[in-house]
mmCIF file of C-alpha atoms and ligand atoms in Angstrom:
data_model
loop_
_atom_site.group_PDB
_atom_site.id
_atom_site.type_symbol
_atom_site.label_atom_id
_atom_site.label_comp_id
_atom_site.label_asym_id
_atom_site.label_seq_id
_atom_site.Cartn_x
_atom_site.Cartn_y
_atom_site.Cartn_z
ATOM 1 C CA MET A 17 -0.041 0.055 0.000
ATOM 2 C CA GLY A 18 0.924 3.581 -0.439
ATOM 3 C CA LEU A 19 0.192 6.552 1.862
ATOM 4 C CA LEU A 20 -0.371 10.174 0.726
ATOM 5 C CA GLY A 21 -0.398 12.384 3.816
ATOM 6 C CA CYS A 22 1.380 11.469 7.084
ATOM 7 C CA GLY A 23 -0.607 13.476 9.619
ATOM 8 C CA ALA A 24 -3.177 12.331 12.208
ATOM 9 C CA ILE A 25 -5.065 9.832 10.113
ATOM 10 C CA GLY A 26 -2.257 8.750 7.914
ATOM 11 C CA SER A 27 -0.044 7.949 10.899
ATOM 12 C CA GLU A 28 -2.710 6.034 12.840
ATOM 13 C CA ILE A 29 -3.421 3.944 9.627
ATOM 14 C CA ALA A 30 0.357 3.359 9.216
ATOM 15 C CA PHE A 31 0.496 2.091 12.791
ATOM 16 C CA ALA A 32 -2.490 -0.210 12.173
ATOM 17 C CA ILE A 33 -0.751 -1.720 9.190
ATOM 18 C CA ASP A 34 2.687 -1.931 11.049
ATOM 19 C CA SER A 35 1.106 -3.731 14.078
ATOM 20 C CA GLY A 36 -0.692 -6.290 11.784
ATOM 21 C CA LYS A 37 -4.202 -5.075 12.561
ATOM 22 C CA ILE A 38 -4.655 -4.616 8.840
ATOM 23 C CA SER A 39 -3.209 -7.427 6.708
ATOM 24 C CA ALA A 40 -1.206 -5.268 4.253
ATOM 25 C CA LYS A 41 2.317 -3.893 3.708
ATOM 26 C CA LEU A 42 2.886 -0.211 3.661
ATOM 27 C CA THR A 43 5.767 0.124 1.265
ATOM 28 C CA HIS A 44 5.715 3.769 0.036
ATOM 29 C CA ILE A 45 4.730 7.015 1.581
ATOM 30 C CA TYR A 46 4.723 10.732 0.625
ATOM 31 C CA ASP A 47 3.969 14.005 2.475
ATOM 32 C CA PHE A 48 4.953 17.465 1.290
ATOM 33 C CA SER A 49 6.262 17.936 4.814
ATOM 34 C CA LYS A 50 9.442 15.908 5.000
ATOM 35 C CA ASP A 51 9.339 16.343 8.727
ATOM 36 C CA ASN A 52 5.965 14.532 8.918
ATOM 37 C CA SER A 53 6.969 11.679 6.683
ATOM 38 C CA GLY A 54 10.323 11.420 8.471
ATOM 39 C CA LYS A 55 8.710 11.345 11.868
ATOM 40 C CA LEU A 56 6.327 8.573 10.890
ATOM 41 C CA VAL A 57 9.035 6.362 9.324
ATOM 42 C CA ASN A 58 10.967 6.661 12.518
ATOM 43 C CA MET A 59 8.104 5.290 14.442
ATOM 44 C CA LEU A 60 7.447 2.381 12.244
ATOM 45 C CA GLN A 61 9.076 -1.051 12.602
ATOM 46 C CA ASN A 62 8.536 -1.935 8.955
ATOM 47 C CA LYS A 63 10.078 1.023 7.241
ATOM 48 C CA PRO A 64 8.340 2.279 4.005
ATOM 49 C CA ILE A 65 10.258 4.179 1.287
ATOM 50 C CA VAL A 66 9.617 7.959 1.410
ATOM 51 C CA THR A 67 9.094 9.013 -2.264
ATOM 52 C CA GLU A 68 10.518 12.305 -3.426
ATOM 53 C CA ASN A 69 7.315 13.501 -4.989
ATOM 54 C CA VAL A 70 3.696 12.426 -5.329
ATOM 55 C CA GLY A 71 4.268 11.214 -9.019
ATOM 56 C CA LEU A 72 6.723 8.657 -7.712
ATOM 57 C CA LEU A 73 4.219 7.574 -5.029
ATOM 58 C CA ALA A 74 1.498 7.256 -7.728
ATOM 59 C CA ALA A 75 3.920 5.156 -9.990
ATOM 60 C CA SER A 76 5.159 2.901 -6.953
ATOM 61 C CA PRO A 77 4.351 -0.846 -7.167
ATOM 62 C CA VAL A 78 1.342 -0.785 -4.811
ATOM 63 C CA ASP A 79 -2.234 -1.879 -5.275
ATOM 64 C CA LEU A 80 -3.920 0.872 -3.360
ATOM 65 C CA ILE A 81 -3.002 4.394 -2.199
ATOM 66 C CA ILE A 82 -4.580 5.930 0.906
ATOM 67 C CA GLU A 83 -5.205 9.628 0.594
ATOM 68 C CA ALA A 84 -5.109 11.232 4.017
ATOM 69 C CA ALA A 85 -3.763 14.727 2.989
ATOM 70 C CA SER A 86 -6.196 17.423 1.909
ATOM 71 C CA GLN A 87 -8.733 18.422 -0.654
ATOM 72 C CA ASP A 88 -5.896 20.005 -2.709
ATOM 73 C CA ALA A 89 -4.115 16.678 -2.791
ATOM 74 C CA VAL A 90 -7.234 14.966 -4.202
ATOM 75 C CA ARG A 91 -7.624 17.725 -6.678
ATOM 76 C CA ASP A 92 -3.968 17.719 -7.852
ATOM 77 C CA ASP A 93 -3.153 13.999 -7.639
ATOM 78 C CA ILE A 94 -6.189 11.732 -7.988
ATOM 79 C CA LEU A 95 -6.009 11.491 -11.758
ATOM 80 C CA SER A 96 -2.378 10.531 -11.798
ATOM 81 C CA ILE A 97 -2.927 7.870 -9.129
ATOM 82 C CA LEU A 98 -5.919 6.415 -11.096
ATOM 83 C CA GLN A 99 -3.889 6.627 -14.408
ATOM 84 C CA ASN A 100 -1.117 4.638 -12.689
ATOM 85 C CA ARG A 101 -3.828 1.893 -12.153
ATOM 86 C CA LYS A 102 -4.068 2.166 -8.377
ATOM 87 C CA ASP A 103 -7.149 1.861 -6.296
ATOM 88 C CA VAL A 104 -7.589 4.770 -3.875
ATOM 89 C CA MET A 105 -9.119 5.243 -0.440
ATOM 90 C CA ILE A 106 -10.081 9.081 -0.173
ATOM 91 C CA MET A 107 -10.362 10.815 3.283
ATOM 92 C CA SER A 108 -10.589 14.322 2.006
ATOM 93 C CA VAL A 109 -14.046 13.569 0.548
ATOM 94 C CA GLY A 110 -15.153 17.291 0.427
ATOM 95 C CA ALA A 111 -13.138 17.601 -2.752
ATOM 96 C CA LEU A 112 -15.638 15.354 -4.525
ATOM 97 C CA LEU A 113 -18.354 17.980 -4.250
ATOM 98 C CA ASP A 114 -16.596 19.866 -6.925
ATOM 99 C CA GLU A 115 -18.370 18.376 -9.953
ATOM 100 C CA SER A 116 -15.269 18.415 -12.241
ATOM 101 C CA ILE A 117 -13.299 16.411 -9.527
ATOM 102 C CA PHE A 118 -16.171 14.006 -9.199
ATOM 103 C CA ASP A 119 -16.281 13.449 -12.997
ATOM 104 C CA ILE A 120 -12.560 12.948 -13.136
ATOM 105 C CA VAL A 121 -12.896 10.285 -10.458
ATOM 106 C CA MET A 122 -15.810 8.476 -11.882
ATOM 107 C CA ASP A 123 -14.169 8.540 -15.450
ATOM 108 C CA GLY A 124 -10.849 7.380 -14.063
ATOM 109 C CA CYS A 125 -12.532 4.342 -12.174
ATOM 110 C CA LYS A 126 -14.203 3.507 -15.506
ATOM 111 C CA ASP A 127 -11.287 3.993 -17.843
ATOM 112 C CA PHE A 128 -8.758 2.271 -15.751
ATOM 113 C CA ASN A 129 -11.013 -0.232 -14.045
ATOM 114 C CA LYS A 130 -10.127 0.982 -10.591
ATOM 115 C CA ARG A 131 -11.990 1.445 -7.397
ATOM 116 C CA VAL A 132 -12.281 4.501 -5.102
ATOM 117 C CA TYR A 133 -13.246 3.856 -1.386
ATOM 118 C CA LEU A 134 -14.774 6.563 0.745
ATOM 119 C CA PRO A 135 -14.915 5.344 4.457
ATOM 120 C CA SER A 136 -17.847 6.421 6.617
ATOM 121 C CA GLY A 137 -15.698 8.927 8.404
ATOM 122 C CA ALA A 138 -16.900 10.539 11.644
ATOM 123 C CA ILE A 139 -20.594 9.511 11.233
ATOM 124 C CA ILE A 140 -22.635 6.287 11.189
ATOM 125 C CA GLY A 141 -25.762 5.560 9.312
ATOM 126 C CA LEU A 142 -24.520 6.050 5.723
ATOM 127 C CA ASP A 143 -25.924 2.659 4.852
ATOM 128 C CA GLY A 144 -29.396 3.792 5.840
ATOM 129 C CA ILE A 145 -29.031 6.973 3.924
ATOM 130 C CA ARG A 146 -28.027 5.059 0.780
ATOM 131 C CA ALA A 147 -30.795 2.687 1.193
ATOM 132 C CA VAL A 148 -33.523 5.425 1.349
ATOM 133 C CA ARG A 149 -31.972 7.905 -1.065
ATOM 134 C CA ASP A 150 -34.736 7.702 -3.619
ATOM 135 C CA GLU A 151 -37.280 8.451 -0.978
ATOM 136 C CA LEU A 152 -35.484 11.207 0.853
ATOM 137 C CA ASP A 153 -37.033 14.691 1.092
ATOM 138 C CA LEU A 154 -34.842 16.204 3.726
ATOM 139 C CA VAL A 155 -31.301 15.657 5.091
ATOM 140 C CA THR A 156 -29.854 18.019 7.727
ATOM 141 C CA LEU A 157 -26.515 17.919 9.599
ATOM 142 C CA VAL A 158 -25.834 19.986 12.707
ATOM 143 C CA THR A 159 -22.235 19.880 13.583
ATOM 144 C CA THR A 160 -20.998 21.207 16.995
ATOM 145 C CA LYS A 161 -17.232 21.723 17.725
ATOM 146 C CA ASN A 162 -15.157 23.624 20.075
ATOM 147 C CA PRO A 163 -14.068 26.826 18.461
ATOM 148 C CA LYS A 164 -10.428 25.640 18.541
ATOM 149 C CA ALA A 165 -11.483 22.834 16.123
ATOM 150 C CA LEU A 166 -12.789 25.304 13.596
ATOM 151 C CA LYS A 167 -9.786 27.624 13.574
ATOM 152 C CA GLY A 168 -8.091 28.356 10.251
ATOM 153 C CA ALA A 169 -11.162 27.644 8.134
ATOM 154 C CA LYS A 170 -11.553 29.638 4.980
ATOM 155 C CA PHE A 171 -14.990 30.934 6.144
ATOM 156 C CA PHE A 172 -13.153 33.196 8.720
ATOM 157 C CA GLU A 173 -11.283 35.022 5.970
ATOM 158 C CA THR A 174 -14.412 36.917 4.993
ATOM 159 C CA SER A 175 -16.557 36.544 8.221
ATOM 160 C CA ASN A 176 -16.281 38.969 11.153
ATOM 161 C CA ILE A 177 -16.975 36.302 13.724
ATOM 162 C CA ASP A 178 -14.139 36.227 16.210
ATOM 163 C CA LEU A 179 -13.761 32.602 17.405
ATOM 164 C CA ASP A 180 -11.562 33.556 20.463
ATOM 165 C CA GLY A 181 -14.403 35.910 21.522
ATOM 166 C CA ILE A 182 -17.116 33.188 21.624
ATOM 167 C CA THR A 183 -18.178 32.529 25.244
ATOM 168 C CA GLN A 184 -21.376 30.354 24.598
ATOM 169 C CA SER A 185 -22.784 28.002 21.975
ATOM 170 C CA THR A 186 -23.150 30.127 18.826
ATOM 171 C CA ILE A 187 -24.335 29.200 15.322
ATOM 172 C CA ILE A 188 -21.560 30.315 12.991
ATOM 173 C CA TYR A 189 -22.839 28.888 9.627
ATOM 174 C CA GLU A 190 -26.022 27.698 7.977
ATOM 175 C CA GLY A 191 -26.124 26.729 4.255
ATOM 176 C CA SER A 192 -25.747 24.015 1.780
ATOM 177 C CA ALA A 193 -23.260 21.015 2.090
ATOM 178 C CA GLN A 194 -21.792 22.319 -1.294
ATOM 179 C CA GLU A 195 -20.791 25.644 0.264
ATOM 180 C CA ALA A 196 -19.883 24.235 3.689
ATOM 181 C CA VAL A 197 -17.177 21.992 2.489
ATOM 182 C CA ARG A 198 -15.656 24.901 0.399
ATOM 183 C CA LEU A 199 -15.698 27.226 3.424
ATOM 184 C CA PHE A 200 -14.594 24.517 6.174
ATOM 185 C CA PRO A 201 -12.557 22.200 3.911
ATOM 186 C CA ALA A 202 -10.760 20.474 6.904
ATOM 187 C CA ASN A 203 -13.963 20.276 9.210
ATOM 188 C CA ILE A 204 -16.913 19.064 7.465
ATOM 189 C CA ASN A 205 -16.070 16.019 5.293
ATOM 190 C CA VAL A 206 -19.118 14.350 6.783
ATOM 191 C CA ALA A 207 -21.337 16.746 4.848
ATOM 192 C CA ALA A 208 -19.694 15.574 1.622
ATOM 193 C CA LEU A 209 -20.318 11.953 2.588
ATOM 194 C CA LEU A 210 -23.882 12.597 3.478
ATOM 195 C CA SER A 211 -24.382 14.425 0.220
ATOM 196 C CA LEU A 212 -22.880 11.691 -1.947
ATOM 197 C CA ALA A 213 -24.851 8.995 -0.157
ATOM 198 C CA GLY A 214 -28.149 10.898 -0.177
ATOM 199 C CA ILE A 215 -29.876 13.788 -1.993
ATOM 200 C CA GLY A 216 -26.767 15.808 -3.235
ATOM 201 C CA SER A 217 -24.851 18.752 -1.927
ATOM 202 C CA GLN A 218 -27.291 21.508 -2.797
ATOM 203 C CA LYS A 219 -30.155 19.842 -0.982
ATOM 204 C CA THR A 220 -28.286 18.646 2.085
ATOM 205 C CA ARG A 221 -28.396 21.374 4.690
ATOM 206 C CA VAL A 222 -25.657 22.060 7.185
ATOM 207 C CA LYS A 223 -25.515 24.115 10.452
ATOM 208 C CA ILE A 224 -22.264 24.568 12.192
ATOM 209 C CA ILE A 225 -22.169 25.436 15.896
ATOM 210 C CA ALA A 226 -19.068 26.642 17.997
ATOM 211 C CA ASP A 227 -19.330 25.714 21.547
ATOM 212 C CA PRO A 228 -16.516 26.550 23.965
ATOM 213 C CA SER A 229 -17.895 24.195 26.591
ATOM 214 C CA THR A 230 -17.568 21.041 24.486
ATOM 215 C CA ASP A 231 -14.556 18.789 23.962
ATOM 216 C CA LYS A 232 -16.340 16.698 21.464
ATOM 217 C CA ASN A 233 -17.066 16.885 17.703
ATOM 218 C CA THR A 234 -20.796 16.192 17.538
ATOM 219 C CA HIS A 235 -22.722 15.437 14.353
ATOM 220 C CA GLU A 236 -26.556 15.220 14.469
ATOM 221 C CA ILE A 237 -28.242 14.028 11.263
ATOM 222 C CA GLN A 238 -32.020 14.206 10.508
ATOM 223 C CA ALA A 239 -33.366 12.411 7.565
ATOM 224 C CA GLU A 240 -36.963 12.341 6.455
ATOM 225 C CA GLY A 241 -39.057 11.184 3.399
ATOM 226 C CA LYS A 242 -41.623 8.666 2.245
ATOM 227 C CA PHE A 243 -39.746 5.909 4.067
ATOM 228 C CA GLY A 244 -40.214 7.560 7.454
ATOM 229 C CA LYS A 245 -37.568 9.368 9.318
ATOM 230 C CA PHE A 246 -34.492 8.736 11.458
ATOM 231 C CA SER A 247 -32.132 10.773 13.583
ATOM 232 C CA ILE A 248 -28.459 9.960 14.317
ATOM 233 C CA LYS A 249 -26.246 11.613 16.913
ATOM 234 C CA VAL A 250 -22.497 10.893 17.139
ATOM 235 C CA GLU A 251 -20.397 12.458 19.868
ATOM 236 C CA ASN A 252 -16.825 12.046 18.694
ATOM 237 C CA MET A 253 -13.580 12.363 20.724
ATOM 238 C CA PRO A 254 -11.233 14.492 18.660
ATOM 239 C CA SER A 255 -7.990 12.915 17.585
ATOM 240 C CA PRO A 256 -5.165 13.818 19.990
ATOM 241 C CA SER A 257 -2.899 15.027 17.223
ATOM 242 C CA ASN A 258 -5.538 16.994 15.279
ATOM 243 C CA PRO A 259 -8.687 18.475 17.045
ATOM 244 C CA LYS A 260 -10.419 19.016 13.738
ATOM 245 C CA THR A 261 -10.424 15.242 13.021
ATOM 246 C CA SER A 262 -12.559 12.881 14.967
ATOM 247 C CA ARG A 263 -11.197 9.528 16.362
ATOM 248 C CA LEU A 264 -14.067 7.674 14.710
ATOM 249 C CA ALA A 265 -12.910 8.893 11.300
ATOM 250 C CA THR A 266 -9.536 7.163 11.746
ATOM 251 C CA LEU A 267 -11.198 3.936 13.156
ATOM 252 C CA ALA A 268 -13.658 3.877 10.199
ATOM 253 C CA ALA A 269 -10.720 4.131 7.693
ATOM 254 C CA ILE A 270 -8.926 1.220 9.399
ATOM 255 C CA GLU A 271 -12.044 -0.893 9.375
ATOM 256 C CA CYS A 272 -12.572 -0.003 5.619
ATOM 257 C CA LEU A 273 -8.973 -1.176 4.873
ATOM 258 C CA LYS A 274 -9.530 -4.367 6.946
ATOM 259 C CA LYS A 275 -12.559 -5.081 4.810
ATOM 260 C CA ILE A 276 -10.621 -4.460 1.589
ATOM 261 C CA CYS A 277 -7.688 -6.542 2.732
ATOM 262 C CA GLY A 278 -9.504 -9.297 4.541
ATOM 263 C CA THR A 279 -11.303 -12.414 3.562
ATOM 264 C CA SER A 280 -13.652 -12.589 6.457
ATOM 265 C CA LEU A 281 -17.360 -11.782 6.937
ATOM 266 C CA ASN A 282 -18.750 -8.579 5.464
ATOM 267 C CA ILE A 283 -21.127 -7.251 8.063
ATOM 268 C CA GLY A 284 -23.741 -4.456 7.205
ATOM 269 C CA THR A 285 -25.134 -3.136 3.916
HETATM 270 N N1 NAD B 23 -13.684 11.461 5.720
HETATM 271 C C1 NAD B 23 -13.747 12.041 6.956
HETATM 272 O O1 NAD B 23 -14.715 11.826 7.714
HETATM 273 C C2 NAD B 23 -12.617 12.757 7.534
HETATM 274 C C3 NAD B 23 -12.508 12.984 8.841
HETATM 275 C C4 NAD B 23 -11.494 13.768 9.299
HETATM 276 C C5 NAD B 23 -10.648 14.302 8.485
HETATM 277 N N2 NAD B 23 -10.755 14.087 7.101
HETATM 278 C C6 NAD B 23 -9.781 14.720 6.126
HETATM 279 O O2 NAD B 23 -8.677 13.804 6.015
HETATM 280 C C7 NAD B 23 -7.526 14.585 5.695
HETATM 281 C C8 NAD B 23 -6.429 14.247 6.708
HETATM 282 O O3 NAD B 23 -6.809 14.595 7.859
HETATM 283 P P1 NAD B 23 -5.726 14.579 9.144
HETATM 284 O O4 NAD B 23 -6.479 14.805 10.392
HETATM 285 O O5 NAD B 23 -4.780 13.437 9.122
HETATM 286 O O6 NAD B 23 -4.988 15.926 8.753
HETATM 287 P P2 NAD B 23 -3.532 16.360 9.164
HETATM 288 O O7 NAD B 23 -3.429 17.853 9.050
HETATM 289 O O8 NAD B 23 -3.150 15.859 10.569
HETATM 290 O O9 NAD B 23 -2.529 15.629 8.197
HETATM 291 C C9 NAD B 23 -2.460 15.936 6.769
HETATM 292 C C10 NAD B 23 -1.131 15.684 6.302
HETATM 293 O O10 NAD B 23 -1.071 15.622 4.849
HETATM 294 C C11 NAD B 23 -0.057 16.549 4.384
HETATM 295 N N3 NAD B 23 -0.503 17.156 3.217
HETATM 296 C C12 NAD B 23 -1.477 18.052 2.996
HETATM 297 N N4 NAD B 23 -1.670 18.313 1.784
HETATM 298 C C13 NAD B 23 -0.807 17.589 1.102
HETATM 299 C C14 NAD B 23 -0.446 17.516 -0.329
HETATM 300 N N5 NAD B 23 -1.142 18.166 -1.245
HETATM 301 N N6 NAD B 23 0.494 16.667 -0.771
HETATM 302 C C15 NAD B 23 1.178 15.934 0.242
HETATM 303 N N7 NAD B 23 1.015 16.058 1.525
HETATM 304 C C16 NAD B 23 0.016 16.929 1.885
HETATM 305 C C17 NAD B 23 0.323 17.566 5.564
HETATM 306 O O11 NAD B 23 1.578 17.869 5.507
HETATM 307 C C18 NAD B 23 0.016 16.613 6.789
HETATM 308 O O12 NAD B 23 1.067 15.802 7.182
HETATM 309 C C19 NAD B 23 -7.922 16.008 5.664
HETATM 310 O O13 NAD B 23 -8.266 16.550 4.417
HETATM 311 C C20 NAD B 23 -9.211 15.980 6.516
HETATM 312 O O14 NAD B 23 -10.179 17.079 6.279
HETATM 313 C C21 NAD B 23 -11.739 13.312 6.677
#
């Protein structure tokens, strides 16, 4: 396997492979921060090769490349990875709400007969959303995070909300999933997953709340339609090395890789 991005998620996945939790070999990694790739290699028992650039990672002799870097990485590198005939697991799912990127991915999969995996990330219930997608009228996501987990988002470049000045639970954004993933690219990948599984990014509604009293990343989903309705609430512990990322997102990615690499029972839809 190859790994693009050696931060919070990429490192945890690498540890899971190194310890044998996932039956695979991690042979090639790349991160544009040499510090991050170097740190990761030092902590692994089975040392992968650090490639000089992403092109060499894409061309390396692996079956699957795990993207755990950024929306920009998906935008810039997905085509080259698929052209090099590698399957891909994408974590920065928000990139796929850009129709041109989505089309590149879909065409690439078809042209090169490759698969792209999108793990469930920091939410549960995508199986249900997919099952009822033709009968869905309404999907809403309310995400509540500590202000420090929202820091650095593009949204704040043009908004006059001062995150440091927030003293109580405050709605800071309401809009479509399409816009939310553009304004909060590192925070709201779950909105992208919900959109792709359900009724699309224009119709999926998103509310983001900054709450200084919480230490969790909470996602509440309401889905309604001819089938009935359901609601899901997930209270995630943030990853210790990146407060924007929930622990469940990493665990879901590891589970997805176990399923890809394993031969055991497939449980769930
Ligand atoms: N699908 C989900 O539910 C979900 C949940 C959490 C995070 N994410 C996304 O997964 C990605 C990784 O998350 P993380 O918490 O590990 O982030 P992180 O910031 O801890 O690590 C990202 C790493 O990728 C590297 N990187 C970024 N852009 C790159 C590029 N273009 N080329 C090479 N290296 C690059 C960085 O240097 C860093 O080491 C992010 O895009 C994040 O938004 C998805």
